[in-house]
Amino acid sequence: MLIKNRKANNQQTPEWINDPPLEGTFRAIFKWGAPDRYKNPSSGFLDIIRERLNLKHDDFENHDLIGNIKVEKPKGEEEKSKIIKPDDIDGIKKIVGVENISLDRYSRVKFSKGKSMEDILKLRHGIVENIPDLVVHPENREQIREIVEYCNEKRIPLHVYGGGSSVTLGLDCLKGGITLVMNTHMNRLVEFNEKNQTITVEAGMMGPAYEKLLNEAPELLGASHRYTGGHFPQSFEFSSVGGWVVTLGAGQASSYYGDAYDLVISQEYITPAGSFKTLEYPATATGPKVNDIMKGSEGVFGVLVAVTMKIFRYFPENSKTFAFMFPDWDSTVKAARNISQGEFGMPSILRISDAEESDVAMKMYNLEGSFLDKFMKIKQYKPGKRCILMGQADGEKEFTDNIKKQVKKICKKEQGLYLTGYPLIKWRHGRFSDPYMRDSLNDYGVLIDTLEASVTWKNLHELHSRVRRYIKNRPDTICMTHASHFYSQGTNLYFIFITRAEHPDDFQIFQRGIIKEIIAGKGSLSHHHGVGRMMGPFMKSHIGEVQLDVLKAIKKHFDPNNIMNPGGILGMGD
Amino acid sequence: MLIKNRKANNQQTPEWINDPPLEGTFRAIFKWGAPDRYKNPSSGFLDIIRERLNLKHDDFENHDLIGNIKVEKPKGEEEKSKIIKPDDIDGIKKIVGVENISLDRYSRVKFSKGKSMEDILKLRHGIVENIPDLVVHPENREQIREIVEYCNEKRIPLHVYGGGSSVTLGLDCLKGGITLVMNTHMNRLVEFNEKNQTITVEAGMMGPAYEKLLNEAPELLGASHRYTGGHFPQSFEFSSVGGWVVTLGAGQASSYYGDAYDLVISQEYITPAGSFKTLEYPATATGPKVNDIMKGSEGVFGVLVAVTMKIFRYFPENSKTFAFMFPDWDSTVKAARNISQGEFGMPSILRISDAEESDVAMKMYNLEGSFLDKFMKIKQYKPGKRCILMGQADGEKEFTDNIKKQVKKICKKEQGLYLTGYPLIKWRHGRFSDPYMRDSLNDYGVLIDTLEASVTWKNLHELHSRVRRYIKNRPDTICMTHASHFYSQGTNLYFIFITRAEHPDDFQIFQRGIIKEIIAGKGSLSHHHGVGRMMGPFMKSHIGEVQLDVLKAIKKHFDPNNIMNPGGILGMGD
């Protein structure tokens, strides 16, 4: 039974569900993050949603499908795998021990579902599809090697689960088989090398454990300095280092530190075609780099067991924050481009929000109606037009001082009004907890999802207006857009859309339509979410058949029997 | 007939050959750079060579093999290719026109030889090996496409020549066939995109033309700013943009601008398996990146026809130079590491020279015996121990000011004695002309060659001392070492060795021994020279069979008939 939030029991504030999900339920699987943590929309944010989605009071009276139902085998259903025989279960048990195997339906659902709106909607509807026959928690690389060999010999599909934060249907098991869970045991420190500024960890180490080791390197590792990994995706708390690498994630500080692709020095893989560790050099000229070929392979070539990452000296005391309001999107983009092309070093965090997102931000940060807001309105920074740029510089003290100084100079030239670092600090405060709000809203049938794309400066405006036009064409829908990863050649666009949908299929059709608009608008199929099975079908039209065939040839080399994460991921075919 | 340098006709100064080579001679092929340019060793440098190589006066009395002999078909030799039939020559003529075909022996030698000491020695000895049957100068991508198709159908080996500066036997045609020369016609600007800060050029555009376009972008391209490509390898004047990419070159300013691998945004290839252009995004998460797989492919997958490169705003007025003398190699390396790990932005140029190279530099820059030199000797900066660090910061003004300030702070802590920017300016002055000196010394049988490797900070000292030990074990041999490309994880070591050898084979055995020592000392097989046929045989032991098999699988996919640059390059087998 749920204990509802009694205090909020009035017409204005919905009765948010703030209790941990019941054990073994669908809700326990789809709920974001820690079971006992939650975050509800602020009244300002909720007001916008009510208004823009044209919701009435009674839309927040009754919960929609909240998923507090046990995940159980449907009555009368025969659960007999065509892939895995009882002998195989014994075979795997012999490798990892009975304690490292889960056959129960809850585990099989949990470890094959990610956090896309589609995953969540289906789980709320109790729809169970594409689950493995067996979940395995390997203890070491030798066990993984034996499992890969076993599965290759027996043609058993093999999937890998890191932190479970995929938003691209990357974890589905279309043909059943086995899912390896890496974060149970394969989460250890392998080597810390201060002189080389690298750390080697097993692929299943989670973000917070990784960053803690580095921040507290003097205390925990006997280091001379503090370090940071510089990688902070929104999923940071619930994603693994290996997951970052195989899906090509980018953290919120990537404009300075680089994305996961840039951060990897070396990787160790176990594949059906053999095991290897790439050499540890920061740069080489020894032909095409196998180390890079493996990045972003999303489990189709083999299992990533350990990874050596670049680390950075950590000077939180030198962080400089800044935020500006611009009269319109054009001037905001121009300022961001001039910062990115300025040759004075990049801020670690740099974000620009379009007018719709900026309006929401003003409400979320309780700035609307403030003295500042009134001042802005007088000064031609009007709601519906005005846009926020904000960021943070990290590194050596005078380096960060100068970045802030140059940023200010550039922003001033584009009529940016300095807002101090307050909005960035507010944003930073909520950056890892915002996903919790989705569950609260979903409980009332309000759906939130995101799609994102790389784009060059030249194509940015076209992509932005094209995708917005499509999304806003759906009645009663919010579309907020920001760019948050900057390069001298371009950036990304990140589209957040909030809408209602009667059924998962309805939502899926709408969402796939956005992907099509992104491609037509010259955005990339993904900037940092990866491809998975969601973008897989678009790969051929996006990169072209000749290039996709290259990836297929590499796949065929590593995995001739197609056991590694099969079923349409990366556009690899079945 | 040679006109000798009369002024120098005494025992002290050798009679350097400063005249252009005779047309059609071996010398015209192997001589570095422009026919009418030369550079002779300074008296200080020559003194060291005389002393360390234990040379006598008469060693500089008579020229050795100077190669002023016409490249001609040996008398009585039947020149009938097993690969190319007269019909094929007609077939290729139909594609490119008779004016774009060369069948003469001089062209065939010229366009299949690079600038390694081994190439030069063989040419001085008149040894002609591994030349193509036909040299072709394609005019456009359509012609290249037809040639690739023709060669694939007829199984004719196809090679590509960019600027001809390979030092890894990358241009040899072991099986005859065709060499495509890219710098004749395929050297045009395709697109300049100022908003995206990219430029697209055909692969055969040479360094100076490329950099001139960018530096003079306002005048030549109507741009708002000046730009730089940021890529200045020592071969800059005589290498092509495409060559930089397919061999993974690194310029002398790579510590800030990145190496060729980092600079490429997109590439267009024609391969036996099809043609394609990779998408132009600064970053993506759409699986393994075909754009990166192609970099460093050294012609074995297909022909690079055009490339889109990152460019940078150019502020030569903000350049800051610096140089320091350290008491020893240890403190020099430590300072360089602290600069590279300091999080204040990297200098574009950063170089450290070991004691032997620093001694030579003091002589070359005429610092030895100066007041400064005397001061240093008093202050414990002794010849044979002391080492030079020098560099240059580029970018926005306060950014470069701060880099110089931080560099000074770090160097001071390691007892670095500030020498002003003078040594860097001296070095910069000679950086593209120094290779001319090799020809002058070679004319007296004094050989100079270089090998280089990536190395982590941790392994730097071991690699340095191991390789030095091997080289110095050869009597009367100079070994100068520097590091010139810096990363927070490590750097490169660049070994310059000066010695005498009776015969090319003697030299080759010595040189291959150095490569073996590099691998044993945990250096990479190459940091920026590429692999070619020289390092090819070491690829398997270096990256391991499992990884080499990945490259072979990709090769097989692109080029199932093995027509693209066959014969051991990149360790691909025959």
Short mmCIF file of C-alpha atoms in Angstrom, two decimals, chain B residues 302-516:
data_model
loop_
_atom_site.label_atom_id
_atom_site.label_comp_id
_atom_site.label_asym_id
_atom_site.label_seq_id
_atom_site.Cartn_x
_atom_site.Cartn_y
_atom_site.Cartn_z
CA GLY B 302 41.18 3.06 -50.62
CA VAL B 303 42.12 6.45 -52.01
CA LEU B 304 41.51 9.55 -49.90
CA VAL B 305 40.29 12.19 -52.34
CA ALA B 306 39.19 15.05 -50.09
CA VAL B 307 39.29 15.93 -46.45
CA THR B 308 37.50 18.42 -44.19
CA MET B 309 39.76 19.77 -41.48
CA LYS B 310 39.27 21.82 -38.32
CA ILE B 311 40.85 25.24 -38.52
CA PHE B 312 41.70 27.77 -35.81
CA ARG B 313 41.61 31.52 -35.46
CA TYR B 314 45.10 32.81 -36.07
CA PHE B 315 46.70 35.37 -33.79
CA PRO B 316 50.44 35.40 -34.56
CA GLU B 317 50.68 38.68 -32.65
CA ASN B 318 49.83 36.79 -29.44
CA SER B 319 52.56 34.15 -29.72
CA LYS B 320 54.71 33.94 -26.61
CA THR B 321 58.04 32.15 -26.70
CA PHE B 322 60.14 30.80 -23.86
CA ALA B 323 63.17 28.62 -23.19
CA PHE B 324 64.84 27.28 -20.08
CA MET B 325 67.98 25.40 -19.22
CA PHE B 326 67.68 22.67 -16.59
CA PRO B 327 70.49 21.05 -14.68
CA ASP B 328 69.58 17.57 -15.94
CA TRP B 329 67.14 15.42 -17.94
CA ASP B 330 65.10 14.36 -14.90
CA SER B 331 64.16 17.89 -13.92
CA THR B 332 63.45 18.78 -17.56
CA VAL B 333 61.03 15.88 -17.95
CA LYS B 334 59.37 16.71 -14.67
CA ALA B 335 58.80 20.31 -15.72
CA ALA B 336 57.35 19.20 -19.07
CA ARG B 337 55.04 16.77 -17.29
CA ASN B 338 53.83 19.43 -14.88
CA ILE B 339 53.15 21.77 -17.78
CA SER B 340 51.21 19.04 -19.59
CA GLN B 341 49.18 18.23 -16.49
CA GLY B 342 48.67 21.79 -15.27
CA GLU B 343 45.14 22.45 -16.60
CA PHE B 344 45.93 25.95 -17.87
CA GLY B 345 45.93 25.13 -21.58
CA MET B 346 48.85 23.75 -23.53
CA PRO B 347 51.60 25.61 -25.33
CA SER B 348 51.37 24.93 -29.07
CA ILE B 349 55.08 24.16 -29.27
CA LEU B 350 56.81 22.41 -26.41
CA ARG B 351 60.16 20.69 -26.82
CA ILE B 352 62.67 19.19 -24.44
CA SER B 353 66.13 18.07 -25.56
CA ASP B 354 68.29 15.56 -23.75
CA ALA B 355 71.86 16.39 -22.77
CA GLU B 356 73.46 15.31 -26.03
CA GLU B 357 70.97 17.24 -28.15
CA SER B 358 71.22 20.24 -25.83
CA ASP B 359 75.00 20.32 -26.23
CA VAL B 360 74.59 20.30 -30.00
CA ALA B 361 71.93 23.00 -29.79
CA MET B 362 74.22 25.23 -27.73
CA LYS B 363 76.76 24.94 -30.53
CA MET B 364 74.26 25.28 -33.38
CA TYR B 365 72.74 28.40 -31.88
CA ASN B 366 76.24 29.76 -31.18
CA LEU B 367 75.54 29.94 -27.47
CA GLU B 368 78.55 27.92 -26.43
CA GLY B 369 81.28 30.05 -25.03
CA SER B 370 78.94 33.01 -24.65
CA PHE B 371 78.56 34.96 -21.45
CA LEU B 372 75.37 33.02 -20.80
CA ASP B 373 77.22 29.73 -21.24
CA LYS B 374 79.89 30.80 -18.73
CA PHE B 375 77.22 31.90 -16.30
CA MET B 376 75.45 28.55 -16.66
CA LYS B 377 78.59 26.56 -16.04
CA ILE B 378 79.18 28.47 -12.81
CA LYS B 379 75.60 27.81 -11.83
CA GLN B 380 75.87 24.00 -12.19
CA TYR B 381 74.31 23.77 -15.63
CA LYS B 382 77.10 21.63 -17.06
CA PRO B 383 77.53 20.40 -20.63
CA GLY B 384 76.76 16.71 -20.89
CA LYS B 385 74.10 17.06 -18.20
CA ARG B 386 72.13 20.24 -18.83
CA CYS B 387 68.97 20.11 -20.96
CA ILE B 388 66.87 22.67 -22.80
CA LEU B 389 63.09 23.08 -22.65
CA MET B 390 61.54 25.55 -25.06
CA GLY B 391 58.17 26.40 -26.48
CA GLN B 392 55.58 28.79 -27.70
CA ALA B 393 52.02 29.53 -26.65
CA ASP B 394 49.38 30.46 -29.22
CA GLY B 395 45.81 31.67 -29.00
CA GLU B 396 44.00 34.55 -27.35
CA LYS B 397 46.34 37.11 -25.78
CA GLU B 398 45.64 36.62 -22.09
CA PHE B 399 45.49 32.87 -22.59
CA THR B 400 49.03 32.87 -24.00
CA ASP B 401 50.22 35.33 -21.34
CA ASN B 402 49.00 32.98 -18.66
CA ILE B 403 50.55 29.89 -20.25
CA LYS B 404 53.93 31.60 -20.30
CA LYS B 405 53.45 32.69 -16.71
CA GLN B 406 52.53 29.20 -15.53
CA VAL B 407 55.33 27.62 -17.54
CA LYS B 408 57.80 29.98 -15.90
CA LYS B 409 56.45 29.13 -12.47
CA ILE B 410 56.75 25.39 -13.08
CA CYS B 411 60.20 25.63 -14.64
CA LYS B 412 61.53 27.79 -11.86
CA LYS B 413 60.43 25.20 -9.33
CA GLU B 414 62.53 22.61 -11.17
CA GLN B 415 65.55 24.94 -11.29
CA GLY B 416 64.99 25.95 -14.88
CA LEU B 417 67.09 28.95 -15.88
CA TYR B 418 65.16 31.30 -18.14
CA LEU B 419 66.90 31.85 -21.47
CA THR B 420 64.30 34.21 -23.02
CA GLY B 421 62.60 33.05 -26.22
CA TYR B 422 65.84 33.24 -28.22
CA PRO B 423 66.53 29.49 -28.62
CA LEU B 424 62.93 28.87 -29.72
CA ILE B 425 63.15 31.65 -32.28
CA LYS B 426 66.44 30.22 -33.57
CA TRP B 427 64.92 26.76 -33.75
CA ARG B 428 61.77 28.06 -35.46
CA HIS B 429 63.91 29.79 -38.05
CA GLY B 430 65.56 26.52 -39.10
CA ARG B 431 62.76 24.09 -38.49
CA PHE B 432 61.77 23.47 -42.09
CA SER B 433 65.24 23.91 -43.59
CA ASP B 434 67.23 21.57 -41.32
CA PRO B 435 66.47 18.51 -43.51
CA TYR B 436 68.55 20.12 -46.26
CA MET B 437 71.64 19.58 -44.10
CA ARG B 438 71.24 15.87 -44.39
CA ASP B 439 72.07 15.95 -48.10
CA SER B 440 75.21 18.00 -47.44
CA LEU B 441 76.45 15.51 -44.85
CA ASN B 442 75.38 12.49 -46.88
CA ASP B 443 77.59 13.78 -49.68
CA TYR B 444 80.52 12.90 -47.39
CA GLY B 445 79.09 9.59 -46.25
CA VAL B 446 77.79 10.93 -42.93
CA LEU B 447 74.32 9.46 -42.43
CA ILE B 448 71.53 11.05 -40.40
CA ASP B 449 68.29 9.35 -39.64
CA THR B 450 65.52 9.53 -37.08
CA LEU B 451 63.11 7.17 -35.34
CA GLU B 452 60.40 8.14 -32.94
CA ALA B 453 57.92 6.60 -30.52
CA SER B 454 55.07 7.48 -28.20
CA VAL B 455 55.70 6.80 -24.57
CA THR B 456 53.92 7.27 -21.26
CA TRP B 457 55.52 9.40 -18.56
CA LYS B 458 56.13 6.27 -16.56
CA ASN B 459 58.17 4.57 -19.27
CA LEU B 460 59.95 7.60 -20.66
CA HIS B 461 63.26 7.25 -18.83
CA GLU B 462 63.54 3.54 -19.47
CA LEU B 463 62.87 3.96 -23.18
CA HIS B 464 65.28 6.85 -23.46
CA SER B 465 68.18 5.12 -21.78
CA ARG B 466 67.57 1.81 -23.48
CA VAL B 467 67.51 3.20 -27.00
CA ARG B 468 70.45 5.50 -26.30
CA ARG B 469 72.46 2.60 -24.96
CA TYR B 470 71.90 0.65 -28.16
CA ILE B 471 72.71 3.57 -30.45
CA LYS B 472 75.77 4.71 -28.51
CA ASN B 473 77.01 1.16 -28.48
CA ARG B 474 77.82 1.66 -32.14
CA PRO B 475 81.22 3.34 -32.22
CA ASP B 476 81.46 6.95 -33.34
CA THR B 477 77.74 7.65 -33.34
CA ILE B 478 75.78 10.68 -32.22
CA CYS B 479 72.39 10.14 -30.59
CA MET B 480 70.29 13.22 -29.90
CA THR B 481 66.86 12.82 -28.34
CA HIS B 482 63.98 15.18 -27.87
CA ALA B 483 60.31 15.08 -26.97
CA SER B 484 58.11 17.44 -28.93
CA HIS B 485 54.46 16.35 -28.65
CA PHE B 486 52.93 16.50 -25.19
CA TYR B 487 49.87 14.97 -23.56
CA SER B 488 48.84 14.72 -19.95
CA GLN B 489 49.53 10.97 -20.23
CA GLY B 490 52.92 11.13 -21.89
CA THR B 491 54.87 12.38 -24.85
CA ASN B 492 56.97 11.11 -27.73
CA LEU B 493 60.68 10.47 -27.94
CA TYR B 494 62.41 11.42 -31.17
CA PHE B 495 65.84 9.88 -31.71
CA ILE B 496 68.24 11.45 -34.20
CA PHE B 497 71.29 9.35 -34.96
CA ILE B 498 74.33 10.34 -36.98
CA THR B 499 76.77 7.71 -38.07
CA ARG B 500 78.70 6.29 -40.99
CA ALA B 501 77.93 3.05 -42.74
CA GLU B 502 79.70 1.32 -45.55
CA HIS B 503 76.63 -0.03 -47.28
CA PRO B 504 72.82 0.35 -47.17
CA ASP B 505 72.51 -3.13 -45.66
CA ASP B 506 74.83 -2.28 -42.79
CA PHE B 507 72.78 0.82 -42.07
CA GLN B 508 69.51 -1.07 -42.33
CA ILE B 509 70.56 -3.69 -39.79
CA PHE B 510 71.59 -0.98 -37.33
CA GLN B 511 68.38 0.97 -37.86
CA ARG B 512 66.08 -2.06 -37.50
CA GLY B 513 67.88 -2.81 -34.25
CA ILE B 514 66.75 0.58 -32.93
CA ILE B 515 63.14 -0.26 -33.79
CA LYS B 516 63.43 -3.47 -31.81
#
